[in-house]
Amino acid sequence: MKPDGVAILNFDNEMFDRLASAARAAGLRVVSFGVAVEADWRLADIQLHSSFSEITATYWGQICRYTLGVPGRHLALNSLAVLAAIEALGADVERSAAGLADMAGLAGRGKRHGVELANGSFQLIDESYNASPASMRAAIDVLGGVEPAGNGRRIAVLGDMLELGPQAEKLHRGLARPLADAGIDLVFTAGQYMSALWDALPQTMRGGHACTAEKLVPLVTAAIRPGDVVTVKGSLGSRTRQIVEALLALNQTRDGASGRVVNGS
């Protein structure tokens, strides 16, 4: 970056001091965002809803209240970084914040679909583009905040998180607690590393497991019923996108694909 530029950094990140020092040494102005009271752009309050968030932010002694059209605390924090960038450019912060109400999830990054079945519908949240331990927990939190319709269930369909090194199995196994805390009813898993999570899950939460996303498809599609809310997430290389495509295809036909389902029928 050129001198006199602006570096917008997450104050809550453990590397903030190091990054801020490097930025200032390069002649940059540092603007911070986060939940800490010291942050220049601070998330002062958030009301989480199933499909949006109501946010109160403070910056430079001012208050900004706005609605974010996608749910999740992690996305609320990201929106602070966006508004900080807008303010640094000299644009209208209030007008820009108002526009965030129209934000929608992107394909693979939180896009929502209503899928019609012969006897009802279910909701699909597509998080299939990528995954890390932090983003997995964020997606699980969002799923936990959605209320299923009727007798529907919260269902997580998870593929491997890749490139985690020697801690991979431990990090996958560590998702069991967040899933339980979020009130997820059924978990389907695919992949080598996700088998560690599968083994750590209570029997009542086990929907089905397969060695690949492709082989998991019939287990998931056979289990879905009206009222369910389903999140599909995994690293790009785990190919969970094909599970999303199979679930979307149920909107037109349900061909009775069969498979081993433990608690999904």
PDB file of N, CA and C in Angstrom, residues 113-118 120-122 245-254:
ATOM      1  N   HIS A 113     -32.366 -20.970  -0.051  1.00  0.00           N
ATOM      2  CA  HIS A 113     -33.314 -21.460  -1.057  1.00  0.00           C
ATOM      3  C   HIS A 113     -34.510 -22.087  -0.352  1.00  0.00           C
ATOM      4  N   GLY A 114     -35.687 -21.819  -0.855  1.00  0.00           N
ATOM      5  CA  GLY A 114     -36.870 -22.553  -0.435  1.00  0.00           C
ATOM      6  C   GLY A 114     -37.118 -23.651  -1.453  1.00  0.00           C
ATOM      7  N   VAL A 115     -37.140 -24.888  -1.006  1.00  0.00           N
ATOM      8  CA  VAL A 115     -37.280 -26.025  -1.913  1.00  0.00           C
ATOM      9  C   VAL A 115     -38.621 -26.697  -1.675  1.00  0.00           C
ATOM     10  N   GLU A 116     -39.410 -26.753  -2.717  1.00  0.00           N
ATOM     11  CA  GLU A 116     -40.753 -27.327  -2.606  1.00  0.00           C
ATOM     12  C   GLU A 116     -40.707 -28.841  -2.809  1.00  0.00           C
ATOM     13  N   LEU A 117     -41.360 -29.539  -1.906  1.00  0.00           N
ATOM     14  CA  LEU A 117     -41.555 -30.980  -2.025  1.00  0.00           C
ATOM     15  C   LEU A 117     -43.017 -31.249  -2.352  1.00  0.00           C
ATOM     16  N   ALA A 118     -43.365 -32.489  -2.565  1.00  0.00           N
ATOM     17  CA  ALA A 118     -44.746 -32.824  -2.912  1.00  0.00           C
ATOM     18  C   ALA A 118     -45.712 -32.470  -1.796  1.00  0.00           C
ATOM     19  N   GLY A 120     -44.904 -30.265   0.969  1.00  0.00           N
ATOM     20  CA  GLY A 120     -44.432 -29.145   1.766  1.00  0.00           C
ATOM     21  C   GLY A 120     -43.127 -28.609   1.219  1.00  0.00           C
ATOM     22  N   SER A 121     -42.366 -27.924   2.063  1.00  0.00           N
ATOM     23  CA  SER A 121     -41.106 -27.347   1.613  1.00  0.00           C
ATOM     24  C   SER A 121     -40.080 -27.377   2.736  1.00  0.00           C
ATOM     25  N   PHE A 122     -38.820 -27.216   2.364  1.00  0.00           N
ATOM     26  CA  PHE A 122     -37.763 -27.072   3.354  1.00  0.00           C
ATOM     27  C   PHE A 122     -36.848 -25.930   2.932  1.00  0.00           C
ATOM     28  N   GLU A 245     -26.649 -29.209  -4.962  1.00  0.00           N
ATOM     29  CA  GLU A 245     -27.331 -29.389  -6.250  1.00  0.00           C
ATOM     30  C   GLU A 245     -28.377 -30.500  -6.176  1.00  0.00           C
ATOM     31  N   ALA A 246     -28.072 -31.564  -5.455  1.00  0.00           N
ATOM     32  CA  ALA A 246     -29.028 -32.663  -5.313  1.00  0.00           C
ATOM     33  C   ALA A 246     -30.251 -32.233  -4.519  1.00  0.00           C
ATOM     34  N   LEU A 247     -30.038 -31.414  -3.496  1.00  0.00           N
ATOM     35  CA  LEU A 247     -31.160 -30.934  -2.701  1.00  0.00           C
ATOM     36  C   LEU A 247     -32.011 -29.948  -3.491  1.00  0.00           C
ATOM     37  N   LEU A 248     -31.379 -29.109  -4.285  1.00  0.00           N
ATOM     38  CA  LEU A 248     -32.130 -28.188  -5.129  1.00  0.00           C
ATOM     39  C   LEU A 248     -32.947 -28.947  -6.170  1.00  0.00           C
ATOM     40  N   ALA A 249     -32.414 -30.063  -6.631  1.00  0.00           N
ATOM     41  CA  ALA A 249     -33.120 -30.862  -7.638  1.00  0.00           C
ATOM     42  C   ALA A 249     -34.398 -31.466  -7.080  1.00  0.00           C
ATOM     43  N   LEU A 250     -34.509 -31.577  -5.755  1.00  0.00           N
ATOM     44  CA  LEU A 250     -35.735 -32.092  -5.153  1.00  0.00           C
ATOM     45  C   LEU A 250     -36.910 -31.151  -5.395  1.00  0.00           C
ATOM     46  N   ASN A 251     -36.602 -29.921  -5.765  1.00  0.00           N
ATOM     47  CA  ASN A 251     -37.652 -28.948  -6.043  1.00  0.00           C
ATOM     48  C   ASN A 251     -38.508 -29.368  -7.244  1.00  0.00           C
ATOM     49  N   GLN A 252     -37.946 -30.207  -8.094  1.00  0.00           N
ATOM     50  CA  GLN A 252     -38.648 -30.630  -9.302  1.00  0.00           C
ATOM     51  C   GLN A 252     -39.085 -32.082  -9.242  1.00  0.00           C
ATOM     52  N   THR A 253     -38.280 -32.893  -8.557  1.00  0.00           N
ATOM     53  CA  THR A 253     -38.618 -34.312  -8.508  1.00  0.00           C
ATOM     54  C   THR A 253     -38.026 -34.923  -7.253  1.00  0.00           C
ATOM     55  N   ARG A 254     -38.707 -35.887  -6.730  1.00  0.00           N
ATOM     56  CA  ARG A 254     -38.175 -36.675  -5.620  1.00  0.00           C
ATOM     57  C   ARG A 254     -38.226 -38.118  -6.047  1.00  0.00           C
TER      58      ARG A 254
END
